[in-house]
Coordinates of C-alpha atoms in Angstrom, one line a residue:
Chain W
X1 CA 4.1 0.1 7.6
X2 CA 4.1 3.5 5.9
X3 CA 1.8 4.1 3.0
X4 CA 1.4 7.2 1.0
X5 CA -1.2 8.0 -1.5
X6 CA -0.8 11.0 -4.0
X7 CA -4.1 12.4 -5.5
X8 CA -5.1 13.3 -8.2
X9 CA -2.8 10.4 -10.2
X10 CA -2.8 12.6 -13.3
X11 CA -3.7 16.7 -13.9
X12 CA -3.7 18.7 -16.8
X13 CA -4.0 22.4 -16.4
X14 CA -3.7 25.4 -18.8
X15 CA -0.7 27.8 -18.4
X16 CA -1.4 30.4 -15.5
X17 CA -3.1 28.2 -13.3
X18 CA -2.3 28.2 -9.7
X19 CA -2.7 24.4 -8.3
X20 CA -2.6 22.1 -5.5
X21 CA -0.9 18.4 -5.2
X22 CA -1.9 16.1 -2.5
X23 CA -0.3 13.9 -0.7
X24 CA -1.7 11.7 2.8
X25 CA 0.2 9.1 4.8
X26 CA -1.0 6.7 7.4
X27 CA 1.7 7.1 10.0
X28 CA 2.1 10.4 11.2
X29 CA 5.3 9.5 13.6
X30 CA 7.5 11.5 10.9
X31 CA 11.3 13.2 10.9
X32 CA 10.4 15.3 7.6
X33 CA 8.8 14.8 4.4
X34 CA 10.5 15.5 1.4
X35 CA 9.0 16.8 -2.3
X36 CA 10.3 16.2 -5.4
X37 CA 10.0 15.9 -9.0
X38 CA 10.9 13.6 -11.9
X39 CA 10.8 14.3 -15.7
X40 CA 10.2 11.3 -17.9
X41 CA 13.3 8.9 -18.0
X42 CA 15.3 11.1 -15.1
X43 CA 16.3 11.3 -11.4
X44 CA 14.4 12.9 -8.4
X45 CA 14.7 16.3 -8.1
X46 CA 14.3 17.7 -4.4
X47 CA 12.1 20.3 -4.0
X48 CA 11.2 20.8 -0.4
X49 CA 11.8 19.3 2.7
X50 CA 9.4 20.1 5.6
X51 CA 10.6 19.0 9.1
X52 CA 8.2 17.7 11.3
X53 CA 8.2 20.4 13.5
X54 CA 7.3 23.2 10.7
X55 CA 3.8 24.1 8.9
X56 CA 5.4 24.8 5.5
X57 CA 7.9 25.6 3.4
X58 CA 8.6 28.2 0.5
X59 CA 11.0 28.0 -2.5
X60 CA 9.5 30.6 -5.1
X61 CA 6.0 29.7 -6.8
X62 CA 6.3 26.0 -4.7
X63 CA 4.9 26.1 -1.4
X64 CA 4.4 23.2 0.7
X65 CA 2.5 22.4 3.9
X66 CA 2.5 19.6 6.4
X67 CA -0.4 18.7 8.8
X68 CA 1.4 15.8 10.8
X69 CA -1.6 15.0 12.9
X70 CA -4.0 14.7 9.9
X71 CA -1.0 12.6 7.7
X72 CA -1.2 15.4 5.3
X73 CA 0.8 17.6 2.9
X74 CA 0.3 19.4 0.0
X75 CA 2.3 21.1 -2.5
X76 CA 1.0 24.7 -4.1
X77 CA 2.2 25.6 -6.9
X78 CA 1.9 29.3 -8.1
X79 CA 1.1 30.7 -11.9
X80 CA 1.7 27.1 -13.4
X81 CA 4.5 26.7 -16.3
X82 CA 5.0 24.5 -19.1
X83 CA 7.8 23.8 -17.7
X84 CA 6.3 22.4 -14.5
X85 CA 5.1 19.6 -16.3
X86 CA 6.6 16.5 -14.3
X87 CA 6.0 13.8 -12.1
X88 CA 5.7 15.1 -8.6
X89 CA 6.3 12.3 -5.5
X90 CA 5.8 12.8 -1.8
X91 CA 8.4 11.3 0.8
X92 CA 8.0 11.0 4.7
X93 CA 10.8 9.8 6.6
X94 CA 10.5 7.6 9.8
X95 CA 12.4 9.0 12.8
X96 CA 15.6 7.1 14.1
X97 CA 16.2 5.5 10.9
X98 CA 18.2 6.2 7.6
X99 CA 17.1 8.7 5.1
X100 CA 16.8 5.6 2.6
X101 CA 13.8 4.8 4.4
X102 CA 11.6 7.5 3.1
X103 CA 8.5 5.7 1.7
X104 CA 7.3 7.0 -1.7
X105 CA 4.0 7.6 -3.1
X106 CA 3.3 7.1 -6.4
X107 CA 3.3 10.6 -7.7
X108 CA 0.9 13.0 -9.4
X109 CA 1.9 13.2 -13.5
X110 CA 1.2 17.0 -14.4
X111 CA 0.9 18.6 -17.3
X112 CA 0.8 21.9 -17.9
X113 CA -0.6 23.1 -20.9
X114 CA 0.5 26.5 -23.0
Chain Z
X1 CA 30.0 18.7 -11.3
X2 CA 26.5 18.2 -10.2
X3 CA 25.9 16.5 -7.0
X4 CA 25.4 12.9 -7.7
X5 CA 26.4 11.5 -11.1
X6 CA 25.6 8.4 -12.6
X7 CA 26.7 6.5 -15.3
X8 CA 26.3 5.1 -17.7
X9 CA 22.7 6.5 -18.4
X10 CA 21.4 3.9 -20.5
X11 CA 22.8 -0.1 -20.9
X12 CA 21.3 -2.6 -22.5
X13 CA 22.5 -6.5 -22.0
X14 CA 21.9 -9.5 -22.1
X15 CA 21.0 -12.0 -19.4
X16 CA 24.2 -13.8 -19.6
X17 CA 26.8 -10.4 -19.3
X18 CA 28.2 -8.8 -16.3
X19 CA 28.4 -4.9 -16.2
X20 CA 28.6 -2.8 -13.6
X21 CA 26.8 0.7 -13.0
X22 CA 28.5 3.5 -11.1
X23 CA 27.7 6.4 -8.8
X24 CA 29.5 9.8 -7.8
X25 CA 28.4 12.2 -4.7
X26 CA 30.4 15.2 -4.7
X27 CA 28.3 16.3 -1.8
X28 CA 30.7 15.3 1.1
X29 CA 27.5 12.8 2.3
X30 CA 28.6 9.8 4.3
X31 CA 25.7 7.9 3.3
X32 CA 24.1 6.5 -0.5
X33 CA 21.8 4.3 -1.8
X34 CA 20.7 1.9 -4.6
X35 CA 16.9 2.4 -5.7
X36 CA 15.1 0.3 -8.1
X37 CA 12.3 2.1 -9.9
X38 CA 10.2 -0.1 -13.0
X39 CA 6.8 1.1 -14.5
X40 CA 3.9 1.9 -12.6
X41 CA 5.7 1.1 -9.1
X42 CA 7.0 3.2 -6.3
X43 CA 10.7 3.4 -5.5
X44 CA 11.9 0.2 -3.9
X45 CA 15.1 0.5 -1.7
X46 CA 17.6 -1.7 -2.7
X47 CA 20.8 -1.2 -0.4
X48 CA 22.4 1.3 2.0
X49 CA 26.0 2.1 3.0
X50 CA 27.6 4.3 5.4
X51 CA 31.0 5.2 5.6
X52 CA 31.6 2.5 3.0
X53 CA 29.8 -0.2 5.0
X54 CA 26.7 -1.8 4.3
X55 CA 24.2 -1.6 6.8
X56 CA 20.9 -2.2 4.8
X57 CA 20.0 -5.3 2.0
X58 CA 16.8 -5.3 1.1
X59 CA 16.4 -8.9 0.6
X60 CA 17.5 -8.1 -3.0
X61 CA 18.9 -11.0 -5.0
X62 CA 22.2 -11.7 -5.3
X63 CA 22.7 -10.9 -8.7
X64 CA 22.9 -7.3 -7.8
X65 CA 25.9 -7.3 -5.7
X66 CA 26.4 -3.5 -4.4
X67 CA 30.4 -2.1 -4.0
X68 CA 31.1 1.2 -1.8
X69 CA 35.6 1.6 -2.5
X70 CA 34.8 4.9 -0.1
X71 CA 32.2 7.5 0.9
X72 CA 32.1 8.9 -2.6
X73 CA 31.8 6.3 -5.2
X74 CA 29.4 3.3 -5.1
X75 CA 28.8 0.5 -7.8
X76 CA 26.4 -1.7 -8.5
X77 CA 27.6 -4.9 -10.4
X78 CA 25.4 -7.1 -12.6
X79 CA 25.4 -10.6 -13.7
X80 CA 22.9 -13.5 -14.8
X81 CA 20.4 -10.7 -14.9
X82 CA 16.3 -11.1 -15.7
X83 CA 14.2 -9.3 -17.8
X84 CA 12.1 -8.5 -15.2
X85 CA 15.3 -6.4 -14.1
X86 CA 14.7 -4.1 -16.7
X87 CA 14.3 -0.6 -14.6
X88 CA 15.4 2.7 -13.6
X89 CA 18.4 2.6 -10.9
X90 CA 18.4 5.4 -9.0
X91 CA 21.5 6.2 -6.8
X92 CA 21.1 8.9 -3.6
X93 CA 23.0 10.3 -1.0
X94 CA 22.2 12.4 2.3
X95 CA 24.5 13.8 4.8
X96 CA 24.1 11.1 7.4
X97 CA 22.8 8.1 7.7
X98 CA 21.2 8.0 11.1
X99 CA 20.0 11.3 10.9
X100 CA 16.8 11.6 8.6
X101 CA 17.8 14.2 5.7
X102 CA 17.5 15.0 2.6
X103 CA 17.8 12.8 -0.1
X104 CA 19.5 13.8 -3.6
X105 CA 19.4 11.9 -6.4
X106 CA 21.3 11.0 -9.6
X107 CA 19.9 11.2 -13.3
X108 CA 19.5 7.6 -13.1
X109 CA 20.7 4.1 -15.1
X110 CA 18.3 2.7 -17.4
X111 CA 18.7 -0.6 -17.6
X112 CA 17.3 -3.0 -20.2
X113 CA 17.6 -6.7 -20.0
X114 CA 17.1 -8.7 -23.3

């Protein structure tokens, strides 16, 4: 069974700050692994999708990396916003299954301070 | 419209009604999915459906009983619910459901049981 773990739980950073978001899982037989974010009280937002087959992936000030031997993936984030401030969550997906299957870690709660 | 909508956003009830809560993809995705989310847990899947059909219950109890009229609306009806039930359903689609891909996500129903 698929776990994933998300450290730090909780960071708080002053405005500016360029940061990194971890995420490990204990399966590495993975189609992609997905990012995405959550503001209190609303849906997931995606963020990145890495296939399984690529290092990492760019949208803007995000920047995430996968290391599928190691179970590993992180999520930079460039010149931090207050408007970053969110719950981030990790997802690998299983091969040969449905995208529902995608096991989620319990997310790293950022703050972002002006 | 955005890609998956949900409504309503909030509804409270009590443990004796029956309500329903609905989803929209206007994604073209031939797959979506019920997710449970309470406090201080990960994201539990609740059902799948392709093409309309359900392929995947997640031993969930049968007072949720899931409804998928055709590839873009599902429901999810409600009755003789618990407290416990109180959560955050999340609905999500993806292109296909065999093929691992992204996920997208609604804004979420927030559900309170008194």
């Amino acid at each position: 069974k698929q776990e994933v773990t998300q450290i730090p739980a909780a960071l708080s950073v002053p405005e500016g700050e360029n940061l990194v978001l971890n995420c490990s899982f204990t399966d590495s037989a993975i189609y992609n692994l997905q990012w995405f974010r959550q503001d209190p009280g609303k849906g997931l937002t995606s963020l990145l999708l890495i296939q399984s087959s690529q290092r990492e992936q760019t949208s803007g000030r995000l920047n995430a990396s996968l290391d599928k031997s190691s179970g590993r993936s992180t999520l930079y984030i460039a010149a931090s916003q207050p408007g970053d401030s969110a719950t981030y969550l990790c997802a690998p997906s299983p091969y040969n299954t449905n995208a529902g299957k995608s096991t989620f870690g319990d997310g790293t709660t950022l703050t972002v301070k002006p | 419209e955005t890609g998956v909508t949900q409504t309503p956003r909030h509804l409270v009830m009590g443990m004796t009604n029956k309500k329903s809560l609905k989803c929209e993809q206007h994604l073209g995705h031939n797959a979506m999915y019920w997710y449970k989310q309470s406090a201080k847990k990960p994201l539990e899947l609740m059902f799948v459906y392709s093409l309309e059909e359900r392929v995947e219950n997640n031993s969930v109890p049968s007072r949720f009983s899931p409804e998928c009229p055709n590839s873009s609306h599902l429901f999810l009806h409600l009755h003789t619910l618990q407290p416990e039930d109180s959560a955050l359903y999340l609905c999500a689609s993806s292109h296909e459901m065999r093929i691992t891909g992204e996920l997208f996500f609604g804004e979420g129903s927030r559900l309170t049981v008194l």
